Coordinates of N, CA and C in Angstrom, one line a residue:
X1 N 59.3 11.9 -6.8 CA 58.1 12.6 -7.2 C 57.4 11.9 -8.4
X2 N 57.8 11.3 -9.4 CA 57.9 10.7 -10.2 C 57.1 9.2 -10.0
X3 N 57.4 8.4 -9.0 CA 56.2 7.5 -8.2 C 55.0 8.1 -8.1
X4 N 55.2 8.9 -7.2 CA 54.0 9.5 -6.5 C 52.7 10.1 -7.8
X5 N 53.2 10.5 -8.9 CA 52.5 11.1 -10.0 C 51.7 9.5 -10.4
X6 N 52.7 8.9 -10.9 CA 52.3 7.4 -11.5 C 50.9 6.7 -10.7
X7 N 51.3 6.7 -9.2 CA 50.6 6.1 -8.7 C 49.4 7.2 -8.5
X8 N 49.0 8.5 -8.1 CA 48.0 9.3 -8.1 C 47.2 8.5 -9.6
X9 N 48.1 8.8 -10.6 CA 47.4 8.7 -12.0 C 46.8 7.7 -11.9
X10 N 47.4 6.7 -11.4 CA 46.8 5.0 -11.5 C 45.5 4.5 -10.6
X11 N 45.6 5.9 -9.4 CA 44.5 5.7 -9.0 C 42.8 6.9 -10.1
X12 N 43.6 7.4 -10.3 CA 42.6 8.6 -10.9 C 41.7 7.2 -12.2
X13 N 42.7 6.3 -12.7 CA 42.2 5.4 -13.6 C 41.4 4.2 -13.2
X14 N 41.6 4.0 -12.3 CA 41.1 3.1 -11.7 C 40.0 3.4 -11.0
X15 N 39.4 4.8 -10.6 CA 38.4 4.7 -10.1 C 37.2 5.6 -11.2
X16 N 37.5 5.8 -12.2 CA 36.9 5.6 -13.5 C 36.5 4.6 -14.1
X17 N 36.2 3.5 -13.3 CA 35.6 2.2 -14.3 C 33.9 2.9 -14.7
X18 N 33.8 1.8 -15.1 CA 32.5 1.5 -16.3 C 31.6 0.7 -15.2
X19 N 30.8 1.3 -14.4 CA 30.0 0.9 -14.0 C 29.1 1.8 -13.7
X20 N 28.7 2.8 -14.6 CA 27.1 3.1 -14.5 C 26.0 3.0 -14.6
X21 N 26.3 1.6 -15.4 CA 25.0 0.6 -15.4 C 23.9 0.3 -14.1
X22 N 24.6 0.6 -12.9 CA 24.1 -0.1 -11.8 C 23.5 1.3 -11.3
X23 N 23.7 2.5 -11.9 CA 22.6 3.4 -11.8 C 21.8 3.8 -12.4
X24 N 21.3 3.2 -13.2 CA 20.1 3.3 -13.9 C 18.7 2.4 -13.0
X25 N 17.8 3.3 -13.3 CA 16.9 2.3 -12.0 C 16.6 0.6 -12.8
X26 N 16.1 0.8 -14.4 CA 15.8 -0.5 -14.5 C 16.7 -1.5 -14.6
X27 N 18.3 -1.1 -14.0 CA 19.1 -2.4 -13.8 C 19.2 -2.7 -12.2
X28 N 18.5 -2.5 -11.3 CA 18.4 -2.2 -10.1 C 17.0 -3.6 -10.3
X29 N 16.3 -4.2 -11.0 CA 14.9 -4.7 -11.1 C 15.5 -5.7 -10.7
X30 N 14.9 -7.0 -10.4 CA 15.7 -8.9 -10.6 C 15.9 -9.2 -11.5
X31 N 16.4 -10.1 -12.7 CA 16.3 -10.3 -13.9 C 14.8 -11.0 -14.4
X32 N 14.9 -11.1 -15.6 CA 13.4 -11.8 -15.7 C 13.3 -13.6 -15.6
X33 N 13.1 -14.0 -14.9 CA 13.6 -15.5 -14.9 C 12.1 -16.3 -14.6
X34 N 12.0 -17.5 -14.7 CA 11.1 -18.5 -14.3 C 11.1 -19.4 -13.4
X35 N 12.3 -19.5 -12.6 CA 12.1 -21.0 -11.7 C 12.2 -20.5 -10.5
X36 N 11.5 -20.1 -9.8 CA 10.6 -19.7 -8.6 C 11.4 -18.9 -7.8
X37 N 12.5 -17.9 -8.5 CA 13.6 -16.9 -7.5 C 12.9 -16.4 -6.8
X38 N 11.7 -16.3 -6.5 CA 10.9 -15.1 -5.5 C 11.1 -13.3 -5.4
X39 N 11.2 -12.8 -6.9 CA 11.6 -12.0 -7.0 C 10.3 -11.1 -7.4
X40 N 10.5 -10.4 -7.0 CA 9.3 -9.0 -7.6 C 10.1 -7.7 -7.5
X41 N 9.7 -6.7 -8.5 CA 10.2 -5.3 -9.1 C 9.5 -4.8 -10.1
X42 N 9.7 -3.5 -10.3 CA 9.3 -2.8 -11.0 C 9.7 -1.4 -10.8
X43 N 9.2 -0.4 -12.1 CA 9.3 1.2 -12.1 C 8.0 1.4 -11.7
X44 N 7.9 2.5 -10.7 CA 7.1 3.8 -10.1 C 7.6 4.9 -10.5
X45 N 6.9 5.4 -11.5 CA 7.4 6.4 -12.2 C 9.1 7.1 -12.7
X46 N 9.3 5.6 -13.0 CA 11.1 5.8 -13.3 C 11.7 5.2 -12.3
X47 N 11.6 5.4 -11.2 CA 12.2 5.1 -9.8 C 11.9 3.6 -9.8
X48 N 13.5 2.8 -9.3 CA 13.2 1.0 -9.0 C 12.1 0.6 -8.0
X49 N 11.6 0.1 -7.7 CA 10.4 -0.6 -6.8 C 11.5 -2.3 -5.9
X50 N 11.8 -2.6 -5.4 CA 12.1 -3.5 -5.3 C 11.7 -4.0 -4.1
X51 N 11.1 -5.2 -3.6 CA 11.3 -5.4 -2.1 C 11.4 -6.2 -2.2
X52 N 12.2 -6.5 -0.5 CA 13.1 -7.3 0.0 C 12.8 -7.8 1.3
X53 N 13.2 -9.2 1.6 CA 13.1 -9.5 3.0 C 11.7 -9.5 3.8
X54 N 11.4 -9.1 4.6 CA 10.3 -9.5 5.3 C 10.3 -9.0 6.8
X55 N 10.7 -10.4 7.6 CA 10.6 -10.0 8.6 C 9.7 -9.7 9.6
X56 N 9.5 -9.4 10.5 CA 8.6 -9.1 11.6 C 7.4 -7.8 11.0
X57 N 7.6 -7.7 10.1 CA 6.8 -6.3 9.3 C 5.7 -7.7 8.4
X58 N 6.0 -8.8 8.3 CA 5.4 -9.6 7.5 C 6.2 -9.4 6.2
X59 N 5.2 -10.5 4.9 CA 6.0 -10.6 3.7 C 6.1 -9.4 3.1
X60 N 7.0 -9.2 2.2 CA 7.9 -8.0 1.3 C 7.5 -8.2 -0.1
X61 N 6.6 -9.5 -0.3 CA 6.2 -10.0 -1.4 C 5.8 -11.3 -1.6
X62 N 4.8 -11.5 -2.5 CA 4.2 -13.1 -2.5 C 3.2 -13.3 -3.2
X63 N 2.4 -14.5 -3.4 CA 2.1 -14.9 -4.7 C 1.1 -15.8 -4.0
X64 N -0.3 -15.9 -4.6 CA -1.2 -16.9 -4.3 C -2.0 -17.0 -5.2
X65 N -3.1 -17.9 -5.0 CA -3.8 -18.6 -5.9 C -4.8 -19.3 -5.0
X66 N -6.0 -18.5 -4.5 CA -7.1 -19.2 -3.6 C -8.5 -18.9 -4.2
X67 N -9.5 -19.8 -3.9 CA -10.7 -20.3 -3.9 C -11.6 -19.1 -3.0
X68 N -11.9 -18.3 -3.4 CA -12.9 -17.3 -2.2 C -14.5 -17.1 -3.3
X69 N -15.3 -16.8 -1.4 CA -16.7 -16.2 -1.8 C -16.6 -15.1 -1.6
X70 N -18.1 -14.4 -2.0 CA -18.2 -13.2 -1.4 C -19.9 -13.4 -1.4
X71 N -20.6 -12.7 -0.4 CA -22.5 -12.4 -0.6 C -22.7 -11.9 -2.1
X72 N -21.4 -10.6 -2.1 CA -22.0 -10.1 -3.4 C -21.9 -10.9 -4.7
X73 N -21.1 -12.0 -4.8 CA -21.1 -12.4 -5.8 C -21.9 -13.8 -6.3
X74 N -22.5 -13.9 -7.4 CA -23.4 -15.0 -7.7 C -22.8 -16.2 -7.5
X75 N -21.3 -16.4 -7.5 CA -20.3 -17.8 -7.7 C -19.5 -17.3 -6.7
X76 N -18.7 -18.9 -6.1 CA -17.3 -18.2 -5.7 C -16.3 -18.2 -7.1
X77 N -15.0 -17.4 -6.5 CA -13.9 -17.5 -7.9 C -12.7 -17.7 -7.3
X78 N -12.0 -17.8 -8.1 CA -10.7 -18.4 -8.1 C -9.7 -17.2 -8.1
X79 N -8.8 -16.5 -7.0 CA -8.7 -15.2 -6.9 C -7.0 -15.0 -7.3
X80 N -6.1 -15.0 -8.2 CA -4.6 -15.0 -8.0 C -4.1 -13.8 -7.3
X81 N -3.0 -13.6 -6.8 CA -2.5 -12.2 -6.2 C -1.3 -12.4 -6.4
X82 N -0.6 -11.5 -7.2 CA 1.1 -11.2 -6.5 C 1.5 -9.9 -6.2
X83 N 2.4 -9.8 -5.1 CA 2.2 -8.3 -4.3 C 4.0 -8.4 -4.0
X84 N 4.2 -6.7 -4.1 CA 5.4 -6.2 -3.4 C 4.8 -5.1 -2.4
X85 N 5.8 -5.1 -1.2 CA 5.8 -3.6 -0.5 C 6.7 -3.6 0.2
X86 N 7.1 -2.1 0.6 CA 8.3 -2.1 1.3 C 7.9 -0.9 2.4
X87 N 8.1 -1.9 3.1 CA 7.3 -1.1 4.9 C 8.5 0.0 5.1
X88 N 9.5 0.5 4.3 CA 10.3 1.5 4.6 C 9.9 2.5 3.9
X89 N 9.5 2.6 3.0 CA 8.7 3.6 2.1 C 7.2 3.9 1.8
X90 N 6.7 2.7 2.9 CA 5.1 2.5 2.7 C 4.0 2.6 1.4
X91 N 5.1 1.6 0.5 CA 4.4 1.7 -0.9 C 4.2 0.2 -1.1
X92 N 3.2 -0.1 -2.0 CA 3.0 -1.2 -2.1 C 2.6 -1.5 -4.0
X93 N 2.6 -2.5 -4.4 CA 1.9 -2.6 -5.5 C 1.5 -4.1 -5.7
X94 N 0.3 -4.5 -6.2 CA -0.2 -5.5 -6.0 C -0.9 -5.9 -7.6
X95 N -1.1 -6.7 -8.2 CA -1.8 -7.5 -9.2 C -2.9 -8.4 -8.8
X96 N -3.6 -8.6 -9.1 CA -4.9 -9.5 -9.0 C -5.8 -10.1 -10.1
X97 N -6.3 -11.3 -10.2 CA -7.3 -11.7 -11.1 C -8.4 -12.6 -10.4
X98 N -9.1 -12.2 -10.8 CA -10.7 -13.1 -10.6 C -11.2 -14.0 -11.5
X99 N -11.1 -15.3 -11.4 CA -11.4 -16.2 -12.2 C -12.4 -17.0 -11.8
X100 N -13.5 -17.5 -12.5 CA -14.4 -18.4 -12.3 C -14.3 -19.9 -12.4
X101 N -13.1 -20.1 -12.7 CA -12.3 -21.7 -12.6 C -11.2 -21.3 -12.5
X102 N -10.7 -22.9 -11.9 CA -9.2 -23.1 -11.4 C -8.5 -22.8 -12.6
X103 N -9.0 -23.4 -13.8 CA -8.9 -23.7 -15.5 C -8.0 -22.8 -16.1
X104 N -8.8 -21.4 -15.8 CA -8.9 -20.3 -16.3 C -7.1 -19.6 -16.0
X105 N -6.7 -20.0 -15.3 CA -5.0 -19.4 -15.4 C -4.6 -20.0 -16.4
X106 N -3.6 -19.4 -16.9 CA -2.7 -19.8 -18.0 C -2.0 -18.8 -18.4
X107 N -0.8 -19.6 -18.9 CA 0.0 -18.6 -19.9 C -0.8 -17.6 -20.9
X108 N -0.4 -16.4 -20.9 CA -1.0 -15.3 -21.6 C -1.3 -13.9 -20.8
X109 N -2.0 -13.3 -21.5 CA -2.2 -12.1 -21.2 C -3.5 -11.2 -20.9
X110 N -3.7 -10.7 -19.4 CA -4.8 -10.1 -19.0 C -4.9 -8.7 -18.7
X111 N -6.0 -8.5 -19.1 CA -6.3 -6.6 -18.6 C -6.5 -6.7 -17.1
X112 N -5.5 -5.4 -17.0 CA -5.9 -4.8 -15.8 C -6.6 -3.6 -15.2
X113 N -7.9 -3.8 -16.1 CA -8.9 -2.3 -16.3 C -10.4 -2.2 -15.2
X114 N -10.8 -3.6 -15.4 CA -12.0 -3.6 -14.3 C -12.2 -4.9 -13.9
X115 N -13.3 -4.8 -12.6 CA -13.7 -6.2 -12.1 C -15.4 -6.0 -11.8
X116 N -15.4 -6.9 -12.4 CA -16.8 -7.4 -12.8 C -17.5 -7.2 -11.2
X117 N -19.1 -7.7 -11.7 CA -20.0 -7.1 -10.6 C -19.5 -8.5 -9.4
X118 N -19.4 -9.4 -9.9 CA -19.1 -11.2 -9.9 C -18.0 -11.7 -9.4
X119 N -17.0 -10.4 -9.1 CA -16.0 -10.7 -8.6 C -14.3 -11.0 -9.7
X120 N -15.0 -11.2 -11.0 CA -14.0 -11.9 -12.3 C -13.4 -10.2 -12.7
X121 N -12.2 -10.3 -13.1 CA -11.7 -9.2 -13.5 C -10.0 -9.2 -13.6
X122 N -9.6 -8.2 -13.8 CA -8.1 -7.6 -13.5 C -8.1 -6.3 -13.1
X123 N -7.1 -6.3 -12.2 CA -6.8 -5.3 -11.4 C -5.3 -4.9 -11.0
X124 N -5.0 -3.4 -11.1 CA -3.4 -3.4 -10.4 C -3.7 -2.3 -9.7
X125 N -2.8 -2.5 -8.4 CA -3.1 -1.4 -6.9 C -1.9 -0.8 -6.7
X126 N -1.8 0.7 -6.6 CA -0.4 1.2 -6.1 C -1.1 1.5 -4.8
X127 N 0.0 1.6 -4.0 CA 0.0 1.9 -2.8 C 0.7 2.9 -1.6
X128 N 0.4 4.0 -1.3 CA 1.3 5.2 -0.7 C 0.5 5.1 0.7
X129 N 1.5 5.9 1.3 CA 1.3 6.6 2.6 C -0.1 7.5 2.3
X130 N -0.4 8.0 1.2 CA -1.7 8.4 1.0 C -3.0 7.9 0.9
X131 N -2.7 6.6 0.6 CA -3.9 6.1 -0.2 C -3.8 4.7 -1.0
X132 N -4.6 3.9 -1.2 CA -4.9 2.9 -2.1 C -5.4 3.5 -3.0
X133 N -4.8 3.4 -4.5 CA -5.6 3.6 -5.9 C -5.4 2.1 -6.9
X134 N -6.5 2.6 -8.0 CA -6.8 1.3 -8.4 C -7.1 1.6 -9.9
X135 N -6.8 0.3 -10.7 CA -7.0 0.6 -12.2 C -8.0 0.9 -12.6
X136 N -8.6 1.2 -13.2 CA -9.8 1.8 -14.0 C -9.9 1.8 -15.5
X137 N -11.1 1.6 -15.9 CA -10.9 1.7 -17.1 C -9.9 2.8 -18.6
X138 N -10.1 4.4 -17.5 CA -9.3 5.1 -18.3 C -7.9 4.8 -18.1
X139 N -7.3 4.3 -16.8 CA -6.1 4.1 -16.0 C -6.2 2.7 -15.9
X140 N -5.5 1.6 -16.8 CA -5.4 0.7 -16.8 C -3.8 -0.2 -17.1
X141 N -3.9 -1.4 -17.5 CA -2.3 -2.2 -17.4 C -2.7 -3.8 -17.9
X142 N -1.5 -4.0 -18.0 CA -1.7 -5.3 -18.5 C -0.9 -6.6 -17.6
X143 N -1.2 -7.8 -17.5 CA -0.1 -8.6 -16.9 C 0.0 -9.6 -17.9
X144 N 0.9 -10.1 -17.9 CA 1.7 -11.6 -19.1 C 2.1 -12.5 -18.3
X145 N 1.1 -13.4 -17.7 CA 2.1 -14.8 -17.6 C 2.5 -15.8 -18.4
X146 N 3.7 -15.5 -18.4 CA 5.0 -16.6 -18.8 C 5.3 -17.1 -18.6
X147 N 5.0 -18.1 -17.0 CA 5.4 -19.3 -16.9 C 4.7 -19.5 -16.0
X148 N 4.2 -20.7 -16.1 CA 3.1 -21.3 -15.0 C 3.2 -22.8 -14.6
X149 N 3.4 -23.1 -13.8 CA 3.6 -24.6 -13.3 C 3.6 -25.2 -12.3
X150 N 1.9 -25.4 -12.4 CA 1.4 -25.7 -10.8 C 1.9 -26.7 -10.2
X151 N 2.0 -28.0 -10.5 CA 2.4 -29.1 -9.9 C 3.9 -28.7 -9.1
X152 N 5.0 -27.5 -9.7 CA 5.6 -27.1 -9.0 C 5.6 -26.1 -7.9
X153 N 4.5 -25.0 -8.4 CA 3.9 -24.3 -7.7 C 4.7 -23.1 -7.7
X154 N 5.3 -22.5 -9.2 CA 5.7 -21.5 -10.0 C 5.2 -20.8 -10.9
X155 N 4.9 -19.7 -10.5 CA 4.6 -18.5 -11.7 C 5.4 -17.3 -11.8
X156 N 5.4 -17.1 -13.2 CA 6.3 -15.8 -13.4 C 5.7 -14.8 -14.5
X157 N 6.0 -13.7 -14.9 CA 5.6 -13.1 -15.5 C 5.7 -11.5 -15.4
X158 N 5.4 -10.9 -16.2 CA 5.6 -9.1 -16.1 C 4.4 -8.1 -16.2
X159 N 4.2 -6.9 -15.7 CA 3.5 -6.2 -15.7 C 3.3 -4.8 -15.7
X160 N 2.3 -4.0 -16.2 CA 2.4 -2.7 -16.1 C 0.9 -2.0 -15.9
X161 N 1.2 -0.8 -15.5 CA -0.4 -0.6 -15.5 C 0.0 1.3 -14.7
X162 N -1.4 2.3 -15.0 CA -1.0 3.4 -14.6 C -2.4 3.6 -13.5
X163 N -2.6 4.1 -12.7 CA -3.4 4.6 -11.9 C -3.4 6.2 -11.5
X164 N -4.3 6.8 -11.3 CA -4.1 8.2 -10.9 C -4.5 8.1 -9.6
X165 N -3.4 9.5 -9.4 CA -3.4 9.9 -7.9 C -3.0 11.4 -7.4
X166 N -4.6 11.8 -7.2 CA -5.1 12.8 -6.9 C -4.7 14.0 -7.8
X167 N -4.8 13.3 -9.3 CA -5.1 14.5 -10.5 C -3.5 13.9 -11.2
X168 N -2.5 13.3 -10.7 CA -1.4 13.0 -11.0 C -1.6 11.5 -11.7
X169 N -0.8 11.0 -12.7 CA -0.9 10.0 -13.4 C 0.2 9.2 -12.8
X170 N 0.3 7.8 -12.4 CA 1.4 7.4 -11.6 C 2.1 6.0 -12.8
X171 N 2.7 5.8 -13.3 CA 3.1 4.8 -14.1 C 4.0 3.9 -13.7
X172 N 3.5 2.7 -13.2 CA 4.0 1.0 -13.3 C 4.8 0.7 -14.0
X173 N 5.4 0.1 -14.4 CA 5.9 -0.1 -15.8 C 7.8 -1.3 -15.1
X174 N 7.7 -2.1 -16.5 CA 8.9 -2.8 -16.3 C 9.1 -3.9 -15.0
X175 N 7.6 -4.2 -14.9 CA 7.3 -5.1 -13.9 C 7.4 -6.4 -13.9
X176 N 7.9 -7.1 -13.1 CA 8.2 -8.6 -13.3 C 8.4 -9.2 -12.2
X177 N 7.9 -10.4 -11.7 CA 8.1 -11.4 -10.7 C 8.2 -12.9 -11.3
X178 N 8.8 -13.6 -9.9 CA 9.3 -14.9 -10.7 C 8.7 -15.9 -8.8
X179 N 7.7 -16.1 -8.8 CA 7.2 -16.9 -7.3 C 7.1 -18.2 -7.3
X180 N 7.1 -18.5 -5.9 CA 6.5 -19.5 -5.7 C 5.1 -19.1 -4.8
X181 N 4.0 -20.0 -4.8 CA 2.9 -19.8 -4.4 C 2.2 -20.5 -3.8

């Protein structure tokens, strides 16, 4: 009987470890890194964001940097995007900037509150089974790039930003990707 207690106990100890770190949502994110992991994450209102994989649903996440016109606009600009979504939860969330030169990216930090008549601006999009919403001046965010390095064709950086949705305030937050583009 004497065994039997020992070993019950040794399992009662053993499955008491120290790992509830890995339930908290913001250790569930990628780490924050620079050399082109292809990672994107963030919190939606507490909850981890993470996508993954791809597949025949198309990309899970991704990163560009194109040259577009528009009629409405006086110039063309220079458009960045980095985007997660996860076709299993049909949420998406997206960053954007409008630049009037290639020049114009750099390490630093941009508002994600409005976009100009011209196309130039910042912007962050959450995305539900309900709806596209978008930053706004009262509902706004910020993004930080931290690493930029075209010739390798790496950017990274973090972001946050809140949008409403439908009377409800939705909060971004603890955002970070590390791409290639």
């Amino acid at each position: 009987m004497k065994p039997l207690l020992i070993f019950v106990f040794s399992l009662i100890l053993i499955s008491c470890g120290d790992d509830d770190n890995n339930n908290e949502p913001i250790d569930q994110l990628p780490p924050l890194t620079n050399t082109g992991e292809n990672t994107f994450g963030c919190l939606i209102d507490g909850r981890a964001f993470t996508p993954r994989g791809g597949g025949l649903g198309g990309p899970s996440r991704g990163a560009s940097y194109q040259y577009l016109s528009n009629s409405d606009w006086p110039n063309p600009i220079w458009v960045f995007q980095v985007f997660g979504d996860k076709n299993n939860t049909n949420e998406a969330v997206s960053i954007n900037l409008g630049l009037l030169s290639f020049e114009d990216l750099t390490i630093g930090n941009y508002q994600l509150n409005i976009r100009e008549n011209n196309g130039t601006g910042g912007g962050g999009i959450y995305i539900d089974v309900a709806g596209v919403y978008d930053t706004t001046e009262e509902y706004n965010g910020l993004i930080t790039i931290t690493h930029y390095d075209y010739d390798n064709r790496i950017i990274s950086g973090t972001f946050e930003f809140e949008v409403e949705v439908n009377g409800e305030v939705v909060k971004i937050t603890d955002g970070r990707f590390d791409m290639d583009f």
